[in-house]
């Protein structure tokens, strides 16, 4: 599956919804990598988290809407 910046994704095993920041190759391994960011409430604050994932571990959960005229 291909992803693009701005897509909303989730690990196939579950977890928070994350936003794709960038797609590329990991410097150390050269493997395809997806950089994601998400927010989590910790105490009374929203905390930003980021991590990298292999594309095969993610699924796109972005919702697309089609605008139709009335």
PDB file of C-alpha atoms in Angstrom, residues 10-51:
ATOM      1  CA  UNK A  10      -3.273   3.027  12.127  1.00  0.00           C
ATOM      2  CA  UNK A  11      -1.214  -0.040  12.932  1.00  0.00           C
ATOM      3  CA  UNK A  12      -2.916  -3.160  11.606  1.00  0.00           C
ATOM      4  CA  UNK A  13      -2.762  -4.502  15.164  1.00  0.00           C
ATOM      5  CA  UNK A  14      -4.605  -1.420  16.484  1.00  0.00           C
ATOM      6  CA  UNK A  15      -3.545   1.662  18.404  1.00  0.00           C
ATOM      7  CA  UNK A  16      -4.001   5.398  17.934  1.00  0.00           C
ATOM      8  CA  UNK A  17      -4.814   7.096  14.662  1.00  0.00           C
ATOM      9  CA  UNK A  18      -1.642   8.716  13.326  1.00  0.00           C
ATOM     10  CA  UNK A  19      -0.902  11.275  10.620  1.00  0.00           C
ATOM     11  CA  UNK A  20       1.741  10.487   7.992  1.00  0.00           C
ATOM     12  CA  UNK A  21       4.429  13.200   7.992  1.00  0.00           C
ATOM     13  CA  UNK A  22       6.730  11.785   5.329  1.00  0.00           C
ATOM     14  CA  UNK A  23       7.646   8.652   3.407  1.00  0.00           C
ATOM     15  CA  UNK A  24      11.145   7.613   2.471  1.00  0.00           C
ATOM     16  CA  UNK A  25      13.993   5.253   3.188  1.00  0.00           C
ATOM     17  CA  UNK A  26      15.493   4.715   6.629  1.00  0.00           C
ATOM     18  CA  UNK A  27      19.072   5.989   6.672  1.00  0.00           C
ATOM     19  CA  UNK A  28      20.486   2.988   8.533  1.00  0.00           C
ATOM     20  CA  UNK A  29      18.686   0.187   6.677  1.00  0.00           C
ATOM     21  CA  UNK A  30      17.530   1.637   3.362  1.00  0.00           C
ATOM     22  CA  UNK A  31      14.078   0.106   3.979  1.00  0.00           C
ATOM     23  CA  UNK A  32      10.859   1.891   3.041  1.00  0.00           C
ATOM     24  CA  UNK A  33       9.700   3.839   6.068  1.00  0.00           C
ATOM     25  CA  UNK A  34       6.662   5.900   7.042  1.00  0.00           C
ATOM     26  CA  UNK A  35       7.150   8.708   9.585  1.00  0.00           C
ATOM     27  CA  UNK A  36       4.014   9.244  11.692  1.00  0.00           C
ATOM     28  CA  UNK A  37       2.883  11.676  14.378  1.00  0.00           C
ATOM     29  CA  UNK A  38      -0.008  11.476  16.853  1.00  0.00           C
ATOM     30  CA  UNK A  39      -1.180  13.137  20.047  1.00  0.00           C
ATOM     31  CA  UNK A  40      -2.027  11.500  23.351  1.00  0.00           C
ATOM     32  CA  UNK A  41      -3.498  12.982  26.499  1.00  0.00           C
ATOM     33  CA  UNK A  42      -1.053  12.638  29.378  1.00  0.00           C
ATOM     34  CA  UNK A  43      -2.496  14.080  32.575  1.00  0.00           C
ATOM     35  CA  UNK A  44      -4.135  17.336  31.544  1.00  0.00           C
ATOM     36  CA  UNK A  45      -1.912  17.933  28.514  1.00  0.00           C
ATOM     37  CA  UNK A  46      -1.781  16.755  24.910  1.00  0.00           C
ATOM     38  CA  UNK A  47       1.607  15.202  24.206  1.00  0.00           C
ATOM     39  CA  UNK A  48       3.032  14.852  20.703  1.00  0.00           C
ATOM     40  CA  UNK A  49       4.523  11.481  19.759  1.00  0.00           C
ATOM     41  CA  UNK A  50       6.342  10.424  16.623  1.00  0.00           C
ATOM     42  CA  UNK A  51       7.690   7.141  15.314  1.00  0.00           C
TER      43      UNK A  51
END
